[in-house]
Amino acid sequence: MVDADRDPIKLVPADHETWREQFVAERERVRDALSRAGLEDDCERIEHVGSTAVPNLAAKDIVDLDIVVADDVVSEVSKLLAAELGGTRLENSGEWHPVFREHEGQRFNDHVFAASSDGWRVSVVTRDVLAARPDRREEYERLKRELAAEHDDLVAYSEGKSAFVERLLEVARADDGIADCSVPPRD
C-alpha cells in the first residue's frame, strides 16, 4: 500500500530520459487496463506532468500522470486502476481521484481527472511553460529546494508552490502558443 503522505520531500537530480521511459511504460499499463475494461474510449488523453516531465529540472523521483477521462467515469476509472494495477486511491473531489502506485521500485501518481476539470490543464500548462522557459525553470527549482528544506509536510510544500504556478499560468496567458492545451481562466 502506497502512502503519499509518507513520501519524503527529497529532490534528486534531473533524469528526464529515464522518467520519460517510466511514463511511457505506465501509460501503456493504464491503457491496457482501460482497454480490458472497455473504457478506452472514455480516456481523452494521458499526460506526463510534474517536474519529472520537464527536462533539466530536479524532482522528487515520482512520475506523475494526468489521466483525462469523461466526466462521468472518474470514479470508475480510478477504482479500476487501483484494482488492476495496485496502489492507494483517494477521492479528492468529483473531478479528481489520484491513485498512488509503485511498480518495480518506481513511484507513480496516476491522477484521474474529469475532462472538464481545470486541474489537468494547470499541470500541462505548468509543464509546458517550464520546458519552454529556462529562467522560470531555474526559479522554480530554487523555490522547490527552499520549500523542501523548510517543510517535511507535503501539503505545505505543495501550497508553497501555488503562487509561482499562478505566475506560470500568467506567462501562458500572455503567450498563446506556449501550452499544449487551453489555459484555465483566472479565478
mmCIF file of C-alpha atoms in Angstrom:
data_model
loop_
_atom_site.group_PDB
_atom_site.id
_atom_site.type_symbol
_atom_site.label_atom_id
_atom_site.label_comp_id
_atom_site.label_asym_id
_atom_site.label_seq_id
_atom_site.Cartn_x
_atom_site.Cartn_y
_atom_site.Cartn_z
ATOM 1 C CA MET A 1 0.000 0.000 0.000
ATOM 2 C CA VAL A 2 1.486 3.349 -1.036
ATOM 3 C CA ASP A 3 1.016 6.226 1.413
ATOM 4 C CA ALA A 4 1.593 9.540 -0.377
ATOM 5 C CA ASP A 5 1.749 11.377 2.952
ATOM 6 C CA ARG A 6 4.870 9.405 3.788
ATOM 7 C CA ASP A 7 6.708 10.286 0.580
ATOM 8 C CA PRO A 8 9.887 12.131 1.511
ATOM 9 C CA ILE A 9 10.299 15.588 0.062
ATOM 10 C CA LYS A 10 13.683 14.794 -1.412
ATOM 11 C CA LEU A 11 14.730 16.250 -4.737
ATOM 12 C CA VAL A 12 17.032 14.223 -6.950
ATOM 13 C CA PRO A 13 18.973 15.420 -9.997
ATOM 14 C CA ALA A 14 17.085 15.565 -13.275
ATOM 15 C CA ASP A 15 16.809 12.210 -15.035
ATOM 16 C CA HIS A 16 14.324 13.158 -17.727
ATOM 17 C CA GLU A 17 15.045 10.321 -20.165
ATOM 18 C CA THR A 18 14.569 7.631 -17.511
ATOM 19 C CA TRP A 19 11.449 9.330 -16.173
ATOM 20 C CA ARG A 20 10.074 9.631 -19.708
ATOM 21 C CA GLU A 21 10.616 5.892 -20.254
ATOM 22 C CA GLN A 22 8.885 5.170 -16.941
ATOM 23 C CA PHE A 23 5.962 7.384 -18.005
ATOM 24 C CA VAL A 24 5.611 5.566 -21.343
ATOM 25 C CA ALA A 25 5.555 2.183 -19.586
ATOM 26 C CA GLU A 26 2.970 3.354 -17.035
ATOM 27 C CA ARG A 27 0.848 4.940 -19.770
ATOM 28 C CA GLU A 28 0.754 1.562 -21.517
ATOM 29 C CA ARG A 29 -0.219 -0.226 -18.289
ATOM 30 C CA VAL A 30 -3.055 2.294 -17.828
ATOM 31 C CA ARG A 31 -4.193 1.986 -21.449
ATOM 32 C CA ASP A 32 -4.165 -1.814 -21.224
ATOM 33 C CA ALA A 33 -6.256 -1.752 -18.029
ATOM 34 C CA LEU A 34 -8.744 0.655 -19.613
ATOM 35 C CA SER A 35 -8.942 -1.478 -22.741
ATOM 36 C CA ARG A 36 -9.579 -4.691 -20.800
ATOM 37 C CA ALA A 37 -12.460 -2.920 -19.018
ATOM 38 C CA GLY A 38 -13.895 -1.436 -22.214
ATOM 39 C CA LEU A 39 -13.134 2.121 -21.039
ATOM 40 C CA GLU A 40 -10.521 3.113 -23.625
ATOM 41 C CA ASP A 41 -12.977 5.376 -25.469
ATOM 42 C CA ASP A 42 -13.627 7.289 -22.232
ATOM 43 C CA CYS A 43 -9.947 8.287 -21.980
ATOM 44 C CA GLU A 44 -9.229 11.564 -23.755
ATOM 45 C CA ARG A 45 -5.521 11.859 -23.023
ATOM 46 C CA ILE A 46 -2.727 10.712 -20.743
ATOM 47 C CA GLU A 47 -0.098 13.346 -19.991
ATOM 48 C CA HIS A 48 3.311 13.161 -18.324
ATOM 49 C CA VAL A 49 3.223 16.087 -15.884
ATOM 50 C CA GLY A 50 5.061 17.349 -12.848
ATOM 51 C CA SER A 51 8.749 18.037 -12.565
ATOM 52 C CA THR A 52 9.806 14.646 -13.963
ATOM 53 C CA ALA A 53 8.182 15.721 -17.254
ATOM 54 C CA VAL A 54 10.453 18.765 -17.583
ATOM 55 C CA PRO A 55 13.998 18.356 -18.919
ATOM 56 C CA ASN A 56 16.785 19.689 -16.694
ATOM 57 C CA LEU A 57 14.640 20.044 -13.573
ATOM 58 C CA ALA A 58 15.375 18.332 -10.267
ATOM 59 C CA ALA A 59 12.357 16.459 -8.924
ATOM 60 C CA LYS A 60 11.069 14.011 -6.389
ATOM 61 C CA ASP A 61 11.554 10.598 -8.007
ATOM 62 C CA ILE A 62 7.810 10.155 -8.560
ATOM 63 C CA VAL A 63 6.403 10.116 -12.095
ATOM 64 C CA ASP A 64 3.078 11.960 -12.353
ATOM 65 C CA LEU A 65 0.463 11.144 -14.986
ATOM 66 C CA ASP A 66 -2.750 13.033 -15.650
ATOM 67 C CA ILE A 67 -5.301 10.568 -17.000
ATOM 68 C CA VAL A 68 -8.078 12.686 -18.504
ATOM 69 C CA VAL A 69 -11.391 10.861 -18.826
ATOM 70 C CA ALA A 70 -15.054 11.563 -19.499
ATOM 71 C CA ASP A 71 -16.575 13.400 -16.554
ATOM 72 C CA ASP A 72 -18.900 10.565 -15.579
ATOM 73 C CA VAL A 73 -16.231 7.829 -15.263
ATOM 74 C CA VAL A 74 -13.633 9.406 -12.931
ATOM 75 C CA SER A 75 -14.607 7.173 -10.026
ATOM 76 C CA GLU A 76 -14.927 4.053 -12.169
ATOM 77 C CA VAL A 77 -11.520 4.583 -13.792
ATOM 78 C CA SER A 78 -9.715 5.323 -10.529
ATOM 79 C CA LYS A 79 -11.250 2.247 -8.883
ATOM 80 C CA LEU A 80 -10.260 0.152 -11.897
ATOM 81 C CA LEU A 81 -6.646 1.371 -11.831
ATOM 82 C CA ALA A 82 -6.297 0.706 -8.110
ATOM 83 C CA ALA A 83 -7.801 -2.776 -8.505
ATOM 84 C CA GLU A 84 -5.951 -3.744 -11.691
ATOM 85 C CA LEU A 85 -2.584 -2.068 -11.138
ATOM 86 C CA GLY A 86 -2.488 -1.703 -7.363
ATOM 87 C CA GLY A 87 -1.990 1.382 -5.284
ATOM 88 C CA THR A 88 -3.830 3.641 -2.923
ATOM 89 C CA ARG A 89 -6.822 5.527 -4.331
ATOM 90 C CA LEU A 90 -8.187 8.788 -2.922
ATOM 91 C CA GLU A 91 -11.373 10.616 -3.818
ATOM 92 C CA ASN A 92 -10.283 14.246 -3.578
ATOM 93 C CA SER A 93 -13.299 15.595 -5.441
ATOM 94 C CA GLY A 94 -15.797 14.504 -8.051
ATOM 95 C CA GLU A 95 -13.355 15.565 -10.738
ATOM 96 C CA TRP A 96 -10.024 14.293 -9.390
ATOM 97 C CA HIS A 97 -9.047 10.930 -7.920
ATOM 98 C CA PRO A 98 -5.332 10.187 -7.544
ATOM 99 C CA VAL A 99 -4.011 6.640 -7.389
ATOM 100 C CA PHE A 100 -0.611 6.427 -5.710
ATOM 101 C CA ARG A 101 1.331 3.451 -7.049
ATOM 102 C CA GLU A 102 4.650 1.713 -7.137
ATOM 103 C CA HIS A 103 5.785 -0.582 -9.910
ATOM 104 C CA GLU A 104 9.169 -2.325 -9.856
ATOM 105 C CA GLY A 105 10.591 0.259 -7.460
ATOM 106 C CA GLN A 106 9.340 3.329 -9.332
ATOM 107 C CA ARG A 107 6.687 5.509 -7.704
ATOM 108 C CA PHE A 108 3.806 6.877 -9.781
ATOM 109 C CA ASN A 109 0.999 9.293 -9.057
ATOM 110 C CA ASP A 110 -1.780 8.440 -11.517
ATOM 111 C CA HIS A 111 -4.151 11.427 -11.343
ATOM 112 C CA VAL A 112 -7.550 10.624 -12.853
ATOM 113 C CA PHE A 113 -9.188 13.892 -13.898
ATOM 114 C CA ALA A 114 -12.557 14.729 -15.409
ATOM 115 C CA ALA A 115 -12.076 16.246 -18.863
ATOM 116 C CA SER A 116 -13.970 19.362 -17.747
ATOM 117 C CA SER A 117 -11.598 19.922 -14.805
ATOM 118 C CA ASP A 118 -9.064 22.725 -14.869
ATOM 119 C CA GLY A 119 -6.732 20.652 -12.678
ATOM 120 C CA TRP A 120 -5.138 18.713 -15.515
ATOM 121 C CA ARG A 121 -4.863 21.857 -17.624
ATOM 122 C CA VAL A 122 -2.876 23.571 -14.858
ATOM 123 C CA SER A 123 -0.472 20.601 -14.810
ATOM 124 C CA VAL A 124 0.021 20.602 -18.575
ATOM 125 C CA VAL A 125 0.457 24.374 -18.822
ATOM 126 C CA THR A 126 2.917 24.378 -15.918
ATOM 127 C CA ARG A 127 4.952 21.637 -17.607
ATOM 128 C CA ASP A 128 4.933 23.432 -20.954
ATOM 129 C CA VAL A 129 5.982 26.823 -19.580
ATOM 130 C CA LEU A 130 8.791 25.287 -17.501
ATOM 131 C CA ALA A 131 10.049 23.348 -20.528
ATOM 132 C CA ALA A 132 9.985 26.446 -22.737
ATOM 133 C CA ARG A 133 11.403 28.945 -20.256
ATOM 134 C CA PRO A 134 14.772 28.055 -18.663
ATOM 135 C CA ASP A 135 14.635 31.186 -16.490
ATOM 136 C CA ARG A 136 11.324 30.096 -14.947
ATOM 137 C CA ARG A 137 12.562 26.503 -14.624
ATOM 138 C CA GLU A 138 15.634 27.646 -12.659
ATOM 139 C CA GLU A 139 13.496 29.895 -10.454
ATOM 140 C CA TYR A 140 11.095 27.005 -9.807
ATOM 141 C CA GLU A 141 13.899 24.637 -8.856
ATOM 142 C CA ARG A 142 15.273 27.187 -6.372
ATOM 143 C CA LEU A 143 11.810 27.565 -4.849
ATOM 144 C CA LYS A 144 11.354 23.792 -4.601
ATOM 145 C CA ARG A 145 14.723 23.409 -2.870
ATOM 146 C CA GLU A 146 13.857 26.157 -0.373
ATOM 147 C CA LEU A 147 10.466 24.610 0.353
ATOM 148 C CA ALA A 148 11.947 21.114 0.708
ATOM 149 C CA ALA A 149 14.449 22.472 3.252
ATOM 150 C CA GLU A 150 11.687 24.262 5.189
ATOM 151 C CA HIS A 151 8.950 21.605 5.175
ATOM 152 C CA ASP A 152 8.593 17.906 5.738
ATOM 153 C CA ASP A 153 4.849 18.168 5.144
ATOM 154 C CA LEU A 154 3.745 17.517 1.550
ATOM 155 C CA VAL A 155 0.715 19.816 1.816
ATOM 156 C CA ALA A 156 2.817 22.778 2.991
ATOM 157 C CA TYR A 157 5.418 22.037 0.314
ATOM 158 C CA SER A 158 2.730 21.960 -2.397
ATOM 159 C CA GLU A 159 0.948 25.067 -1.138
ATOM 160 C CA GLY A 160 4.264 26.915 -1.143
ATOM 161 C CA LYS A 161 4.421 26.459 -4.918
ATOM 162 C CA SER A 162 0.909 27.775 -5.628
ATOM 163 C CA ALA A 163 1.738 31.459 -6.192
ATOM 164 C CA PHE A 164 4.581 30.505 -8.525
ATOM 165 C CA VAL A 165 2.313 28.213 -10.563
ATOM 166 C CA GLU A 166 -0.218 31.049 -10.890
ATOM 167 C CA ARG A 167 2.571 33.248 -12.311
ATOM 168 C CA LEU A 168 3.371 30.486 -14.822
ATOM 169 C CA LEU A 169 -0.271 30.482 -15.892
ATOM 170 C CA GLU A 170 0.011 34.238 -16.482
ATOM 171 C CA VAL A 171 3.047 33.604 -18.711
ATOM 172 C CA ALA A 172 0.973 31.121 -20.706
ATOM 173 C CA ARG A 173 -1.972 33.515 -20.960
ATOM 174 C CA ALA A 174 0.398 36.104 -22.456
ATOM 175 C CA ASP A 175 1.845 33.590 -24.963
ATOM 176 C CA ASP A 176 -0.943 31.656 -26.707
ATOM 177 C CA GLY A 177 1.423 29.165 -28.335
ATOM 178 C CA ILE A 178 3.337 28.058 -25.253
ATOM 179 C CA ALA A 179 0.906 25.448 -23.887
ATOM 180 C CA ASP A 180 -0.459 22.188 -25.304
ATOM 181 C CA CYS A 181 -3.968 22.979 -24.058
ATOM 182 C CA SER A 182 -6.127 25.958 -23.195
ATOM 183 C CA VAL A 183 -5.017 27.902 -20.149
ATOM 184 C CA PRO A 184 -7.578 27.828 -17.320
ATOM 185 C CA PRO A 185 -9.262 31.181 -16.717
ATOM 186 C CA ARG A 186 -8.331 33.293 -13.707
ATOM 187 C CA ASP A 187 -10.339 32.572 -10.563
#
